[in-house]
mmCIF file of C-alpha atoms in Angstrom:
data_model
loop_
_atom_site.group_PDB
_atom_site.id
_atom_site.type_symbol
_atom_site.label_atom_id
_atom_site.label_comp_id
_atom_site.label_asym_id
_atom_site.label_seq_id
_atom_site.Cartn_x
_atom_site.Cartn_y
_atom_site.Cartn_z
ATOM 1 C CA MET A 1 176.378 41.250 -166.385
ATOM 2 C CA ALA A 2 178.482 43.367 -166.837
ATOM 3 C CA HIS A 3 177.282 44.469 -163.669
ATOM 4 C CA ALA A 4 177.743 41.368 -161.355
ATOM 5 C CA ALA A 5 181.290 41.080 -162.582
ATOM 6 C CA TYR A 6 182.574 44.456 -161.887
ATOM 7 C CA ARG A 7 180.731 44.169 -158.377
ATOM 8 C CA SER A 8 182.109 40.666 -158.150
ATOM 9 C CA GLY A 9 185.785 41.036 -159.691
ATOM 10 C CA GLU A 10 185.027 38.149 -161.468
ATOM 11 C CA ASN A 11 185.572 38.308 -165.746
ATOM 12 C CA ILE A 12 182.198 36.669 -166.591
ATOM 13 C CA TYR A 13 181.626 35.562 -170.441
ATOM 14 C CA SER A 14 178.372 36.185 -172.435
ATOM 15 C CA GLU A 15 176.924 33.530 -174.151
ATOM 16 C CA GLN A 16 174.600 36.007 -175.946
ATOM 17 C CA GLU A 17 177.304 38.229 -177.205
ATOM 18 C CA GLY A 18 180.548 35.655 -177.447
ATOM 19 C CA LYS A 19 182.769 38.191 -175.345
ATOM 20 C CA TRP A 20 184.263 38.283 -171.966
ATOM 21 C CA LYS A 21 183.032 40.448 -169.043
ATOM 22 C CA SER A 22 185.910 42.532 -166.991
ATOM 23 C CA ALA A 23 185.542 42.765 -163.873
ATOM 24 C CA ARG A 24 188.469 46.203 -163.211
ATOM 25 C CA THR A 25 187.574 46.882 -160.383
ATOM 26 C CA GLN A 26 188.945 49.690 -157.315
ATOM 27 C CA SER A 27 187.385 47.992 -154.362
ATOM 28 C CA ARG A 28 188.853 45.441 -152.390
ATOM 29 C CA ILE A 29 186.534 42.316 -152.016
ATOM 30 C CA SER A 30 186.117 40.683 -149.112
ATOM 31 C CA HIS A 31 183.565 38.389 -149.859
ATOM 32 C CA SER A 32 182.091 37.537 -153.044
ATOM 33 C CA GLY A 33 179.439 34.697 -153.648
ATOM 34 C CA ILE A 34 175.514 33.179 -154.251
ATOM 35 C CA LEU A 35 172.550 32.335 -152.539
ATOM 36 C CA LEU A 36 169.867 30.170 -154.189
ATOM 37 C CA PRO A 37 166.178 30.178 -152.980
ATOM 38 C CA GLU A 38 165.520 26.045 -152.578
ATOM 39 C CA GLY A 39 164.867 23.828 -155.713
ATOM 40 C CA ALA A 40 166.982 26.573 -157.911
ATOM 41 C CA PRO A 41 169.088 24.317 -159.648
ATOM 42 C CA SER A 42 172.065 23.478 -158.387
ATOM 43 C CA GLY A 43 174.624 25.116 -161.871
ATOM 44 C CA PHE A 44 173.046 28.343 -161.125
ATOM 45 C CA ALA A 45 175.891 29.036 -158.160
ATOM 46 C CA ASP A 46 178.151 29.667 -160.755
ATOM 47 C CA ARG A 47 178.126 33.396 -161.607
ATOM 48 C CA THR A 48 178.358 33.323 -165.343
ATOM 49 C CA THR A 49 175.486 30.305 -165.379
ATOM 50 C CA LEU A 50 173.441 31.957 -163.392
ATOM 51 C CA TRP A 51 173.623 35.582 -165.166
ATOM 52 C CA ASN A 52 173.900 33.869 -169.304
ATOM 53 C CA ALA A 53 170.828 32.373 -168.012
ATOM 54 C CA VAL A 54 168.645 35.344 -166.985
ATOM 55 C CA GLU A 55 169.642 37.153 -170.082
ATOM 56 C CA GLU A 56 168.312 33.703 -171.488
ATOM 57 C CA ALA A 57 165.148 34.100 -170.080
ATOM 58 C CA GLU A 58 165.012 37.521 -170.714
ATOM 59 C CA THR A 59 162.918 37.586 -174.566
ATOM 60 C CA ARG A 60 162.435 41.891 -175.048
ATOM 61 C CA LYS A 61 165.214 44.371 -176.033
ATOM 62 C CA ASN A 62 164.067 46.423 -173.089
ATOM 63 C CA SER A 63 163.886 43.138 -170.441
ATOM 64 C CA ARG A 64 165.067 44.167 -167.206
ATOM 65 C CA LEU A 65 167.274 41.999 -165.978
ATOM 66 C CA ALA A 66 168.184 42.644 -162.023
ATOM 67 C CA ARG A 67 168.218 44.549 -158.685
ATOM 68 C CA GLU A 68 170.712 46.254 -157.194
ATOM 69 C CA VAL A 69 170.086 46.230 -153.424
ATOM 70 C CA LEU A 70 173.574 48.425 -151.758
ATOM 71 C CA VAL A 71 173.896 47.779 -148.239
ATOM 72 C CA SER A 72 176.134 50.025 -146.304
ATOM 73 C CA ILE A 73 177.492 48.312 -142.957
ATOM 74 C CA PRO A 74 178.211 50.143 -139.759
ATOM 75 C CA ARG A 75 182.466 50.477 -139.345
ATOM 76 C CA GLU A 76 181.661 48.979 -135.477
ATOM 77 C CA ILE A 77 180.852 45.732 -136.804
ATOM 78 C CA ASP A 78 183.335 43.513 -137.105
ATOM 79 C CA PRO A 79 184.782 42.885 -140.408
ATOM 80 C CA ASP A 80 184.694 38.919 -139.791
ATOM 81 C CA LYS A 81 180.775 39.578 -138.845
ATOM 82 C CA HIS A 82 180.427 41.620 -142.257
ATOM 83 C CA ARG A 83 179.510 38.051 -144.390
ATOM 84 C CA GLU A 84 177.883 36.183 -141.547
ATOM 85 C CA LEU A 85 175.299 39.719 -141.732
ATOM 86 C CA VAL A 86 174.861 40.096 -145.261
ATOM 87 C CA TRP A 87 174.324 36.166 -146.015
ATOM 88 C CA GLN A 88 171.683 36.472 -143.377
ATOM 89 C CA PHE A 89 169.429 39.350 -144.260
ATOM 90 C CA ALA A 90 169.835 38.272 -147.801
ATOM 91 C CA GLU A 91 168.630 35.110 -146.835
ATOM 92 C CA GLN A 92 165.988 36.144 -144.807
ATOM 93 C CA GLN A 93 164.801 39.488 -147.530
ATOM 94 C CA PHE A 94 164.708 38.176 -150.815
ATOM 95 C CA VAL A 95 166.590 34.276 -151.206
ATOM 96 C CA SER A 96 163.138 33.338 -149.330
ATOM 97 C CA ARG A 97 161.540 34.464 -151.386
ATOM 98 C CA GLY A 98 162.310 32.215 -154.851
ATOM 99 C CA MET A 99 165.447 34.821 -155.591
ATOM 100 C CA ALA A 100 168.714 34.429 -156.307
ATOM 101 C CA ALA A 101 170.983 36.932 -155.189
ATOM 102 C CA ASP A 102 174.592 37.493 -156.283
ATOM 103 C CA ILE A 103 176.677 39.265 -153.736
ATOM 104 C CA ALA A 104 179.635 41.038 -153.470
ATOM 105 C CA ILE A 105 181.472 43.030 -149.537
ATOM 106 C CA HIS A 106 183.551 45.310 -150.918
ATOM 107 C CA GLU A 107 185.253 47.082 -148.070
ATOM 108 C CA THR A 108 186.586 50.550 -148.862
ATOM 109 C CA ASP A 109 187.976 53.499 -147.975
ATOM 110 C CA ALA A 110 185.797 56.518 -146.672
ATOM 111 C CA ARG A 111 185.976 60.435 -148.331
ATOM 112 C CA ASP A 112 187.641 60.283 -144.335
ATOM 113 C CA SER A 113 189.987 57.302 -145.156
ATOM 114 C CA LYS A 114 187.580 55.695 -142.198
ATOM 115 C CA PRO A 115 186.346 51.984 -143.310
ATOM 116 C CA ASN A 116 183.308 52.651 -145.611
ATOM 117 C CA PRO A 117 182.117 48.483 -145.610
ATOM 118 C CA HIS A 118 179.269 48.079 -147.994
ATOM 119 C CA ALA A 119 177.619 45.297 -150.138
ATOM 120 C CA HIS A 120 175.793 44.611 -153.101
ATOM 121 C CA ILE A 121 173.110 42.255 -153.944
ATOM 122 C CA LEU A 122 172.737 41.714 -157.293
ATOM 123 C CA LEU A 123 168.663 39.595 -157.370
ATOM 124 C CA THR A 124 166.801 38.625 -160.123
ATOM 125 C CA THR A 125 164.219 39.582 -161.345
ATOM 126 C CA ARG A 126 162.445 36.421 -161.250
ATOM 127 C CA GLU A 127 162.035 33.517 -159.590
ATOM 128 C CA CYS A 128 164.648 30.432 -160.046
#
């Protein structure tokens, strides 16, 4: 839950812990959103609802709630195309296989002060 808040730049309330997860991040987030597989509850389009449902479904103490995929976006690609590229990739590779994808595209600078666009994709470990 904290990971989703940080990556997306949103504050998320954890029902299990009864507290807010902070969204403090140093990165500039250009796009964020959730992609759902066909047949998933429409309420899961809300980040807080999705991750609270994931926490509730996993009852084991050592459960793995999510997987993260980090996608580097070539600097040469026009920033206006980043969202389309990442959404299409997530849809083809993960959502089509029944996973929900919580996506955040970060536009940060690399050590050489040049753009370092990248995307964080948090994936549910169970089908929706």
